[in-house]
Amino acid sequence: MTSEEFRRHGRRVVDWIADYYDRVEGFPVQSTVTPGEVYAGLPPHPPEQGEPFADVLADLERVVLPGITHWQHPGFFGYFPANASFPAILGDLLSSGLGVQGMLWATSPAGTELETLTLDWLAELLGLPPAFRSTGTGGGVIQDTASSSVLVALVAALHRTSGGASGHVGVTGQYRVYCSQAAHSAVEKAVRIAGVGSDNLRLVDVDPVTQALRPDHLGALIEADQAAGVVPVLVVATVGSTSTTAFDPVAAIGELCRASGAWLHVDAAYAGVAAVCPELRWVNDGVACADSYATNPHKWLLTNFDCDAFYVADRATLVGALSVLPEYLRNTATASGAVIDYRDWQIPLGRRFRALKLWCVLRWYGAEGLRAHLRGHVALAQEFAALVAADERFEVMAPHPLALVCFRLRGVDQPNEALLARLNAGGRIFLTHTRVNGAYTLRLAIGSPLTQETHVRHAWQLIRDSA
Ligand SMILES: *Cc1c(COP(=O)(O)O)cnc(C)c1O
């Protein structure tokens, strides 16, 4: 493809994307294809001769689009949002256009320094402690996901606990990891991958009303483990749980970590970005005592997947855990010690220039624009929760300080399961579910940049009328 052809097809692709947003509301939110339908809709063999780009776009429209669940649809209320925005899309395009691989500072200095700056900006916007800035003892790095951040935190914690014995995970049963029953499944995945093993993950009880980790139970578990000669290595505190946006008491957990020597990782994947709004800054209360912290601009901060902001208070421990320097990567900049090599802050060697999209978002919206985006959704969620609470057939199941509302029909589970199936089959809205204290519960998470008050009111009408 010549640069002239790229200009032509590129304009068509940009137009296609813009048109997609203009018409997205007309599609059923959830794809209705059956398993295998997309696969069967395309040729089973790769083309021997190159094909016109227009044919690719035609297949995109004909086969791919019906197989898309429209996460940017204003009626998408499932899971947590995966925000996209035009400035982020443009930033991603620029990243593709530059085509750099930023494993080392030396492989593209701007790739590293723009990421350092952008994460310092984000730390300032979120009011994170000074240690998490590059100007302090730690710093930020973009990981692909919050799941990777938990794993990286665990590897750093093992490194610290084992006194810097690199790669030492000890014998099974030597180390323990703790998180609440409401923590994300990424914690169990991390203990499996790191070789600590699921058997060494302790699930801490939660308060039945707030769903937050009970520090008294955490303290008892740690004490019993220490008495048995087992070493607490990591505690994951959740700030805004996936199920209900529960907030673990980070400061109290931090006390227990300090006393036991365990690393404290704060998983604020969804909720952390809310701290851009001063009135929501409480979400990050207590993180000054954390060893690491992660939040996902790719959920609710208008930045296309993937973009997880991971911060550590002590970068030396992280780099000590992950740095392996083979001859073919040696260079004078690294040897000088004056630069960051982000390959030492993550699991893979190679890395995309993801800072560009976050930088584009922060510059386009500014702090004010980001606050307006978040506040709009919080207000809509409060309005929705009030509508649910005013209908005596329903009950609200958990506190809802942000933009997720958990609710159900009073009584047994089955009518709730049937209600969710009916709503999602209708194609106008899409919700997912969880269990709260064992009860089947519907989740309505507001987060699409296109969602307006009319969409939320319409969603409530559909729910009320389908119940
Ligand atoms: C969504 C979520 C995750 C997982 O996020 P990924 O970035 O997809 O790995 C982890 N923790 C919490 C609390 C979440 O809500």
Short mmCIF file of C-alpha atoms and ligand atoms in Angstrom, two decimals:
data_model
loop_
_atom_site.label_atom_id
_atom_site.label_comp_id
_atom_site.label_asym_id
_atom_site.label_seq_id
_atom_site.Cartn_x
_atom_site.Cartn_y
_atom_site.Cartn_z
CA MET A 1 0.00 0.00 0.00
CA THR A 2 1.54 3.27 -1.07
CA SER A 3 1.23 6.41 1.00
CA GLU A 4 -1.26 7.72 -1.59
CA GLU A 5 -3.38 4.57 -1.27
CA PHE A 6 -3.10 4.83 2.51
CA ARG A 7 -4.46 8.38 2.41
CA ARG A 8 -7.45 7.21 0.37
CA HIS A 9 -8.28 4.11 2.41
CA GLY A 10 -7.42 5.85 5.64
CA ARG A 11 -9.99 8.55 4.99
CA ARG A 12 -12.57 5.89 4.27
CA VAL A 13 -11.72 4.09 7.50
CA VAL A 14 -12.00 7.29 9.54
CA ASP A 15 -15.33 8.00 7.87
CA TRP A 16 -16.46 4.45 8.58
CA ILE A 17 -15.62 4.85 12.27
CA ALA A 18 -17.36 8.25 12.50
CA ASP A 19 -20.43 6.79 10.76
CA TYR A 20 -20.35 3.84 13.16
CA TYR A 21 -20.78 6.17 16.12
CA ASP A 22 -23.54 8.06 14.32
CA ARG A 23 -25.52 4.85 13.81
CA VAL A 24 -24.47 2.72 16.79
CA GLU A 25 -27.70 3.34 18.67
CA GLY A 26 -29.62 1.60 15.87
CA PHE A 27 -27.94 -1.77 16.44
CA PRO A 28 -29.05 -4.35 19.02
CA VAL A 29 -26.62 -3.79 21.91
CA GLN A 30 -25.66 -7.44 22.21
CA SER A 31 -24.64 -9.41 19.14
CA THR A 32 -27.19 -12.06 18.19
CA VAL A 33 -24.88 -14.32 16.16
CA THR A 34 -24.74 -18.00 17.01
CA PRO A 35 -21.42 -19.75 17.77
CA GLY A 36 -19.39 -20.29 14.59
CA GLU A 37 -21.45 -17.88 12.47
CA VAL A 38 -18.69 -15.29 12.00
CA TYR A 39 -16.10 -17.95 11.23
CA ALA A 40 -18.37 -19.61 8.67
CA GLY A 41 -19.18 -16.28 7.06
CA LEU A 42 -15.62 -15.82 5.78
CA PRO A 43 -13.42 -17.85 3.42
CA PRO A 44 -11.76 -20.80 5.16
CA HIS A 45 -8.42 -20.15 3.42
CA PRO A 46 -6.22 -17.03 3.21
CA PRO A 47 -6.10 -15.29 -0.16
CA GLU A 48 -3.28 -16.27 -2.50
CA GLN A 49 -3.38 -12.87 -4.18
CA GLY A 50 -3.77 -9.58 -2.34
CA GLU A 51 -7.28 -8.14 -2.29
CA PRO A 52 -8.69 -4.62 -2.61
CA PHE A 53 -9.10 -2.86 0.72
CA ALA A 54 -12.70 -2.08 -0.17
CA ASP A 55 -13.41 -5.83 -0.02
CA VAL A 56 -12.12 -5.92 3.53
CA LEU A 57 -14.43 -3.07 4.54
CA ALA A 58 -17.33 -4.82 2.83
CA ASP A 59 -16.72 -7.98 4.89
CA LEU A 60 -16.35 -5.86 8.00
CA GLU A 61 -19.84 -4.52 7.38
CA ARG A 62 -21.36 -7.82 6.24
CA VAL A 63 -19.81 -10.37 8.62
CA VAL A 64 -17.92 -8.67 11.44
CA LEU A 65 -20.40 -5.99 12.45
CA PRO A 66 -23.26 -8.44 13.18
CA GLY A 67 -20.82 -10.26 15.47
CA ILE A 68 -20.09 -7.14 17.49
CA THR A 69 -21.57 -6.40 20.90
CA HIS A 70 -21.68 -2.63 20.90
CA TRP A 71 -19.81 -1.54 24.00
CA GLN A 72 -20.10 2.11 22.96
CA HIS A 73 -23.90 1.88 22.55
CA PRO A 74 -25.75 4.29 24.88
CA GLY A 75 -27.78 1.30 26.13
CA PHE A 76 -24.71 -0.71 27.12
CA PHE A 77 -24.92 -1.07 30.91
CA GLY A 78 -23.09 -4.40 31.35
CA TYR A 79 -19.91 -5.27 33.28
CA PHE A 80 -17.96 -2.04 33.62
CA PRO A 81 -17.64 0.30 30.64
CA ALA A 82 -14.73 0.07 28.21
CA ASN A 83 -14.69 3.69 27.13
CA ALA A 84 -13.59 4.72 23.68
CA SER A 85 -13.30 8.31 22.50
CA PHE A 86 -12.28 10.00 19.28
CA PRO A 87 -9.15 11.62 20.78
CA ALA A 88 -8.03 8.23 22.11
CA ILE A 89 -8.71 6.58 18.75
CA LEU A 90 -6.57 9.24 17.07
CA GLY A 91 -3.82 8.71 19.63
CA ASP A 92 -3.92 4.97 18.94
CA LEU A 93 -3.71 5.65 15.22
CA LEU A 94 -0.67 7.84 15.76
CA SER A 95 0.90 5.07 17.82
CA SER A 96 0.32 2.61 14.98
CA GLY A 97 1.61 5.17 12.55
CA LEU A 98 4.89 5.68 14.37
CA GLY A 99 5.24 1.94 14.73
CA VAL A 100 7.82 2.07 17.49
CA GLN A 101 8.65 -0.65 19.99
CA GLY A 102 9.41 1.09 23.26
CA MET A 103 11.06 -1.66 25.27
CA LEU A 104 14.02 0.55 26.20
CA TRP A 105 14.47 4.29 26.57
CA ALA A 106 17.06 3.94 23.81
CA THR A 107 14.60 2.33 21.37
CA SER A 108 12.54 5.54 21.34
CA PRO A 109 13.26 8.10 24.08
CA ALA A 110 9.95 9.93 23.54
CA GLY A 111 8.02 6.70 24.03
CA THR A 112 9.38 6.41 27.55
CA GLU A 113 9.42 10.06 28.55
CA LEU A 114 5.92 10.83 27.27
CA GLU A 115 4.63 7.86 29.27
CA THR A 116 6.44 9.04 32.41
CA LEU A 117 5.05 12.54 31.99
CA THR A 118 1.50 11.39 31.19
CA LEU A 119 1.41 9.14 34.26
CA ASP A 120 2.77 11.97 36.42
CA TRP A 121 -0.08 14.12 35.06
CA LEU A 122 -2.60 11.40 35.85
CA ALA A 123 -1.17 10.97 39.37
CA GLU A 124 -1.65 14.72 39.89
CA LEU A 125 -5.21 14.60 38.54
CA LEU A 126 -6.05 11.73 40.91
CA GLY A 127 -4.26 13.30 43.88
CA LEU A 128 -2.02 10.24 44.32
CA PRO A 129 0.78 10.45 46.90
CA PRO A 130 4.12 12.04 45.85
CA ALA A 131 5.96 8.69 46.12
CA PHE A 132 4.03 7.46 43.08
CA ARG A 133 5.45 10.19 40.83
CA SER A 134 8.63 9.82 38.81
CA THR A 135 9.98 12.75 40.83
CA GLY A 136 9.60 10.63 43.99
CA THR A 137 10.91 7.17 44.82
CA GLY A 138 8.47 5.36 42.54
CA GLY A 139 6.59 6.13 39.39
CA GLY A 140 3.96 5.01 36.94
CA VAL A 141 3.88 2.72 33.94
CA ILE A 142 1.14 1.69 31.54
CA GLN A 143 0.31 -2.02 31.74
CA ASP A 144 -2.11 -3.73 29.42
CA THR A 145 -4.61 -4.53 32.19
CA ALA A 146 -5.32 -4.41 35.91
CA SER A 147 -4.80 -8.18 35.91
CA SER A 148 -1.19 -7.73 34.80
CA SER A 149 -0.75 -5.12 37.52
CA VAL A 150 -1.76 -7.61 40.20
CA LEU A 151 0.72 -10.14 38.83
CA VAL A 152 3.52 -7.58 38.60
CA ALA A 153 2.78 -6.44 42.17
CA LEU A 154 2.92 -10.05 43.37
CA VAL A 155 6.25 -10.68 41.66
CA ALA A 156 7.68 -7.49 43.20
CA ALA A 157 6.29 -8.52 46.61
CA LEU A 158 7.87 -11.97 46.37
CA HIS A 159 11.16 -10.34 45.42
CA ARG A 160 11.04 -8.06 48.45
CA THR A 161 9.88 -10.76 50.87
CA SER A 162 12.55 -13.18 49.72
CA GLY A 163 15.22 -10.56 50.33
CA GLY A 164 15.93 -9.97 46.66
CA ALA A 165 16.41 -13.62 45.71
CA SER A 166 15.29 -13.11 42.13
CA GLY A 167 12.76 -15.55 40.83
CA HIS A 168 12.41 -17.27 44.18
CA VAL A 169 8.83 -18.27 44.89
CA GLY A 170 9.74 -20.67 47.67
CA VAL A 171 8.10 -23.94 48.50
CA THR A 172 4.35 -24.28 48.32
CA GLY A 173 2.84 -23.15 51.59
CA GLN A 174 5.64 -20.77 52.47
CA TYR A 175 3.88 -17.59 51.32
CA ARG A 176 0.32 -16.31 51.60
CA VAL A 177 -1.66 -13.78 49.60
CA TYR A 178 -4.85 -12.15 50.90
CA CYS A 179 -7.80 -10.40 49.33
CA SER A 180 -11.48 -10.08 50.09
CA GLN A 181 -14.13 -12.47 48.83
CA ALA A 182 -15.23 -9.64 46.55
CA ALA A 183 -11.78 -9.12 44.98
CA HIS A 184 -11.31 -9.69 41.27
CA SER A 185 -10.50 -13.14 39.92
CA ALA A 186 -7.23 -11.62 38.64
CA VAL A 187 -5.80 -12.16 42.14
CA GLU A 188 -6.27 -15.92 41.98
CA LYS A 189 -4.92 -15.96 38.44
CA ALA A 190 -1.82 -14.09 39.59
CA VAL A 191 -1.09 -16.50 42.45
CA ARG A 192 -1.43 -19.40 40.06
CA ILE A 193 0.85 -17.85 37.42
CA ALA A 194 3.48 -16.78 39.94
CA GLY A 195 3.63 -20.27 41.38
CA VAL A 196 2.32 -19.33 44.82
CA GLY A 197 -0.72 -21.51 44.15
CA SER A 198 -4.44 -21.04 44.77
CA ASP A 199 -4.16 -22.95 48.05
CA ASN A 200 -2.14 -20.05 49.40
CA LEU A 201 -4.73 -17.41 48.65
CA ARG A 202 -6.77 -16.47 51.72
CA LEU A 203 -10.19 -14.94 51.07
CA VAL A 204 -11.10 -12.41 53.74
CA ASP A 205 -14.73 -12.01 54.87
CA VAL A 206 -16.65 -8.94 53.81
CA ASP A 207 -19.16 -6.81 55.67
CA PRO A 208 -22.64 -7.95 54.53
CA VAL A 209 -23.89 -4.39 54.04
CA THR A 210 -20.91 -2.60 52.48
CA GLN A 211 -19.28 -5.72 50.95
CA ALA A 212 -15.94 -4.26 52.12
CA LEU A 213 -13.06 -6.38 53.46
CA ARG A 214 -13.21 -6.86 57.25
CA PRO A 215 -9.80 -5.85 58.64
CA ASP A 216 -10.42 -7.77 61.87
CA HIS A 217 -10.71 -10.98 59.86
CA LEU A 218 -7.62 -10.10 57.78
CA GLY A 219 -5.69 -9.49 61.00
CA ALA A 220 -6.78 -12.86 62.40
CA LEU A 221 -5.76 -14.70 59.23
CA ILE A 222 -2.36 -13.02 59.13
CA GLU A 223 -1.76 -13.76 62.79
CA ALA A 224 -2.65 -17.44 62.41
CA ASP A 225 -0.42 -17.78 59.35
CA GLN A 226 2.52 -16.11 61.05
CA ALA A 227 2.08 -18.33 64.09
CA ALA A 228 2.32 -21.33 61.72
CA GLY A 229 5.51 -19.98 60.15
CA VAL A 230 3.87 -18.89 56.89
CA VAL A 231 4.93 -15.52 55.45
CA PRO A 232 2.29 -12.96 54.37
CA VAL A 233 3.60 -11.65 51.06
CA LEU A 234 0.81 -9.61 49.48
CA VAL A 235 -2.54 -8.10 50.38
CA VAL A 236 -4.74 -6.84 47.55
CA ALA A 237 -7.18 -4.15 48.66
CA THR A 238 -10.03 -3.46 46.27
CA VAL A 239 -11.20 0.08 45.68
CA GLY A 240 -14.51 -0.28 43.86
CA SER A 241 -15.15 -4.02 43.61
CA THR A 242 -16.29 -5.49 40.31
CA SER A 243 -19.46 -6.92 41.77
CA THR A 244 -20.85 -3.88 43.60
CA THR A 245 -18.17 -1.12 43.80
CA ALA A 246 -17.34 -1.94 47.43
CA PHE A 247 -14.46 -0.04 49.01
CA ASP A 248 -12.02 -1.89 51.23
CA PRO A 249 -10.67 0.14 54.21
CA VAL A 250 -7.22 0.76 52.70
CA ALA A 251 -5.68 2.62 55.65
CA ALA A 252 -6.61 -0.12 58.14
CA ILE A 253 -5.32 -2.78 55.74
CA GLY A 254 -2.14 -0.75 55.34
CA GLU A 255 -1.54 -0.93 59.11
CA LEU A 256 -1.72 -4.72 59.00
CA CYS A 257 0.62 -4.79 56.01
CA ARG A 258 3.14 -2.57 57.71
CA ALA A 259 3.12 -4.75 60.81
CA SER A 260 3.46 -8.03 58.89
CA GLY A 261 5.77 -6.88 56.09
CA ALA A 262 3.26 -7.78 53.38
CA TRP A 263 3.13 -5.72 50.17
CA LEU A 264 -0.08 -3.72 49.77
CA HIS A 265 -1.46 -3.50 46.25
CA VAL A 266 -4.56 -1.37 45.71
CA ASP A 267 -6.73 -2.56 42.83
CA ALA A 268 -8.79 0.49 41.83
CA ALA A 269 -9.35 -0.72 38.27
CA TYR A 270 -12.75 0.87 37.73
CA ALA A 271 -13.18 3.38 40.56
CA GLY A 272 -9.75 4.98 40.87
CA VAL A 273 -10.18 7.40 37.99
CA ALA A 274 -13.21 8.94 39.76
CA ALA A 275 -10.68 10.82 41.91
CA VAL A 276 -10.30 13.32 39.05
CA CYS A 277 -13.39 14.87 40.71
CA PRO A 278 -12.44 16.48 44.06
CA GLU A 279 -15.74 15.39 45.62
CA LEU A 280 -14.91 11.75 44.73
CA ARG A 281 -11.26 11.87 45.75
CA TRP A 282 -12.16 9.87 48.87
CA VAL A 283 -12.11 6.75 46.67
CA ASN A 284 -8.33 6.80 46.99
CA ASP A 285 -8.27 7.40 50.77
CA GLY A 286 -5.42 5.52 52.40
CA VAL A 287 -3.40 4.79 49.25
CA ALA A 288 -0.45 6.68 50.74
CA CYS A 289 0.34 3.44 52.61
CA ALA A 290 0.20 1.29 49.45
CA ASP A 291 3.25 -0.20 47.77
CA SER A 292 1.45 -0.22 44.43
CA TYR A 293 -1.77 1.03 42.94
CA ALA A 294 -3.57 0.48 39.64
CA THR A 295 -6.51 2.08 37.87
CA ASN A 296 -7.81 1.64 34.33
CA PRO A 297 -8.29 4.71 32.13
CA HIS A 298 -9.58 2.07 29.68
CA LYS A 299 -12.68 1.55 31.77
CA TRP A 300 -14.22 4.91 32.65
CA LEU A 301 -11.69 7.54 31.54
CA LEU A 302 -12.34 7.77 27.80
CA THR A 303 -9.19 5.90 26.79
CA ASN A 304 -9.52 2.97 24.42
CA PHE A 305 -8.54 -0.44 25.72
CA ASP A 306 -5.80 -1.26 26.66
CA CYS A 307 -4.53 1.24 29.21
CA ASP A 308 -3.97 0.38 32.87
CA ALA A 309 -2.03 2.92 34.95
CA PHE A 310 0.16 1.08 37.45
CA TYR A 311 2.07 2.99 40.13
CA VAL A 312 4.71 1.85 42.60
CA ALA A 313 6.05 3.71 45.61
CA ASP A 314 9.52 2.13 45.27
CA ARG A 315 10.67 1.58 41.69
CA ALA A 316 13.94 -0.07 42.79
CA THR A 317 12.10 -3.12 44.14
CA LEU A 318 10.00 -3.47 40.99
CA VAL A 319 13.01 -3.18 38.69
CA GLY A 320 14.98 -5.53 40.92
CA ALA A 321 12.25 -8.11 40.52
CA LEU A 322 11.87 -7.86 36.75
CA SER A 323 15.17 -6.71 35.27
CA VAL A 324 17.12 -9.30 33.33
CA LEU A 325 19.74 -7.75 31.06
CA PRO A 326 21.03 -9.90 28.20
CA GLU A 327 24.01 -8.76 26.14
CA TYR A 328 21.91 -7.84 23.09
CA LEU A 329 19.95 -5.22 25.06
CA ARG A 330 22.96 -3.52 26.67
CA ASN A 331 23.35 0.15 25.72
CA THR A 332 25.02 3.27 27.08
CA ALA A 333 21.78 4.98 28.17
CA THR A 334 20.79 1.98 30.29
CA ALA A 335 24.30 1.69 31.68
CA SER A 336 24.29 5.36 32.67
CA GLY A 337 21.37 4.74 35.05
CA ALA A 338 19.88 8.05 33.92
CA VAL A 339 16.88 6.59 32.06
CA ILE A 340 13.82 4.41 32.64
CA ASP A 341 13.61 1.18 30.66
CA TYR A 342 9.97 0.21 30.95
CA ARG A 343 10.68 -3.39 29.91
CA ASP A 344 11.82 -3.76 33.56
CA TRP A 345 8.40 -2.61 34.83
CA GLN A 346 6.25 -5.22 33.06
CA ILE A 347 6.06 -8.86 32.02
CA PRO A 348 6.75 -8.71 28.26
CA LEU A 349 9.82 -7.17 26.72
CA GLY A 350 8.11 -5.28 23.92
CA ARG A 351 5.61 -2.51 24.38
CA ARG A 352 3.34 -0.29 22.32
CA PHE A 353 3.31 3.50 22.55
CA ARG A 354 0.10 3.54 24.60
CA ALA A 355 0.87 6.83 26.32
CA LEU A 356 -0.11 8.65 23.13
CA LYS A 357 -3.79 7.85 23.46
CA LEU A 358 -3.92 8.77 27.15
CA TRP A 359 -2.00 11.99 26.43
CA CYS A 360 -4.48 12.84 23.65
CA VAL A 361 -7.38 12.24 26.07
CA LEU A 362 -5.91 14.36 28.87
CA ARG A 363 -5.13 17.19 26.46
CA TRP A 364 -8.42 17.15 24.56
CA TYR A 365 -10.76 16.99 27.55
CA GLY A 366 -8.66 18.68 30.20
CA ALA A 367 -9.44 18.02 33.86
CA GLU A 368 -12.74 19.87 33.47
CA GLY A 369 -13.88 17.72 30.59
CA LEU A 370 -12.97 14.52 32.41
CA ARG A 371 -14.86 15.67 35.50
CA ALA A 372 -17.95 16.50 33.44
CA HIS A 373 -17.83 13.00 31.90
CA LEU A 374 -17.60 11.26 35.29
CA ARG A 375 -20.05 13.51 37.09
CA GLY A 376 -22.66 13.07 34.41
CA HIS A 377 -22.63 9.31 34.88
CA VAL A 378 -22.63 9.51 38.68
CA ALA A 379 -25.68 11.78 38.57
CA LEU A 380 -27.51 9.45 36.16
CA ALA A 381 -26.77 6.46 38.40
CA GLN A 382 -28.17 8.29 41.43
CA GLU A 383 -31.29 9.14 39.45
CA PHE A 384 -31.68 5.52 38.38
CA ALA A 385 -31.18 4.23 41.93
CA ALA A 386 -33.89 6.63 43.16
CA LEU A 387 -36.32 5.29 40.55
CA VAL A 388 -35.60 1.71 41.63
CA ALA A 389 -35.92 2.57 45.32
CA ALA A 390 -39.29 4.25 44.72
CA ASP A 391 -40.77 1.08 43.21
CA GLU A 392 -41.68 -1.28 46.03
CA ARG A 393 -41.33 -4.37 43.83
CA PHE A 394 -37.56 -3.73 43.68
CA GLU A 395 -34.71 -3.38 46.15
CA VAL A 396 -31.31 -1.71 45.80
CA MET A 397 -28.69 -4.21 46.92
CA ALA A 398 -25.55 -2.24 47.69
CA PRO A 399 -24.23 1.30 48.17
CA HIS A 400 -23.84 3.02 44.79
CA PRO A 401 -21.58 6.06 45.19
CA LEU A 402 -20.34 5.94 41.57
CA ALA A 403 -22.14 4.84 38.41
CA LEU A 404 -23.00 1.19 39.15
CA VAL A 405 -26.39 0.31 40.64
CA CYS A 406 -27.08 -3.24 41.90
CA PHE A 407 -30.77 -4.08 42.24
CA ARG A 408 -33.26 -6.92 42.08
CA LEU A 409 -36.89 -7.83 42.30
CA ARG A 410 -37.68 -8.69 45.90
CA GLY A 411 -38.09 -12.40 46.56
CA VAL A 412 -36.51 -15.40 44.89
CA ASP A 413 -33.85 -15.51 42.18
CA GLN A 414 -35.72 -17.01 39.23
CA PRO A 415 -37.86 -13.98 38.26
CA ASN A 416 -34.67 -11.90 38.32
CA GLU A 417 -32.86 -14.27 35.98
CA ALA A 418 -35.87 -14.25 33.66
CA LEU A 419 -36.08 -10.45 33.78
CA LEU A 420 -32.43 -10.07 32.77
CA ALA A 421 -32.83 -12.54 29.91
CA ARG A 422 -35.91 -10.67 28.63
CA LEU A 423 -34.24 -7.28 28.84
CA ASN A 424 -31.11 -8.38 27.00
CA ALA A 425 -33.07 -10.25 24.32
CA GLY A 426 -34.88 -7.01 23.49
CA GLY A 427 -31.67 -5.52 22.10
CA ARG A 428 -32.26 -1.96 23.36
CA ILE A 429 -30.26 -2.30 26.56
CA PHE A 430 -27.69 -4.71 27.95
CA LEU A 431 -27.15 -5.45 31.64
CA THR A 432 -25.18 -8.14 33.46
CA HIS A 433 -25.61 -9.72 36.89
CA THR A 434 -23.83 -10.67 40.08
CA ARG A 435 -24.68 -12.19 43.43
CA VAL A 436 -24.92 -10.07 46.57
CA ASN A 437 -24.96 -12.09 49.81
CA GLY A 438 -25.98 -15.02 47.63
CA ALA A 439 -28.92 -13.29 45.94
CA TYR A 440 -29.06 -13.04 42.14
CA THR A 441 -28.71 -9.31 41.42
CA LEU A 442 -28.87 -7.17 38.29
CA ARG A 443 -26.10 -4.65 37.64
CA LEU A 444 -26.64 -1.43 35.70
CA ALA A 445 -23.30 0.27 35.05
CA ILE A 446 -23.54 3.65 33.37
CA GLY A 447 -20.39 4.52 31.46
CA SER A 448 -20.81 4.92 27.72
CA PRO A 449 -19.89 8.45 26.63
CA LEU A 450 -23.09 8.40 24.53
CA THR A 451 -25.42 7.57 27.43
CA GLN A 452 -27.79 10.46 28.24
CA GLU A 453 -30.59 10.90 30.75
CA THR A 454 -33.14 9.75 28.15
CA HIS A 455 -31.35 6.41 27.80
CA VAL A 456 -31.36 5.80 31.54
CA ARG A 457 -35.03 6.73 31.85
CA HIS A 458 -35.83 4.48 28.91
CA ALA A 459 -33.85 1.66 30.55
CA TRP A 460 -35.90 2.04 33.72
CA GLN A 461 -39.15 1.98 31.70
CA LEU A 462 -38.08 -1.24 30.01
CA ILE A 463 -37.07 -2.80 33.34
CA ARG A 464 -40.28 -1.70 35.08
CA ASP A 465 -42.50 -2.84 32.23
CA SER A 466 -40.69 -6.18 31.81
CA ALA A 467 -40.77 -7.06 35.50
C1 LIG B 1 -12.21 -4.87 35.72
C2 LIG B 1 -11.45 -5.19 36.95
C3 LIG B 1 -10.24 -5.88 36.89
C4 LIG B 1 -9.72 -6.48 35.63
O1 LIG B 1 -9.42 -5.51 34.70
P1 LIG B 1 -8.51 -5.84 33.44
O2 LIG B 1 -7.85 -4.53 33.17
O3 LIG B 1 -9.43 -6.28 32.38
O4 LIG B 1 -7.55 -6.89 33.84
C5 LIG B 1 -9.52 -6.04 38.05
N1 LIG B 1 -9.98 -5.57 39.21
C6 LIG B 1 -11.15 -4.92 39.32
C7 LIG B 1 -11.60 -4.43 40.66
C8 LIG B 1 -11.92 -4.71 38.19
O5 LIG B 1 -13.11 -4.09 38.28
#
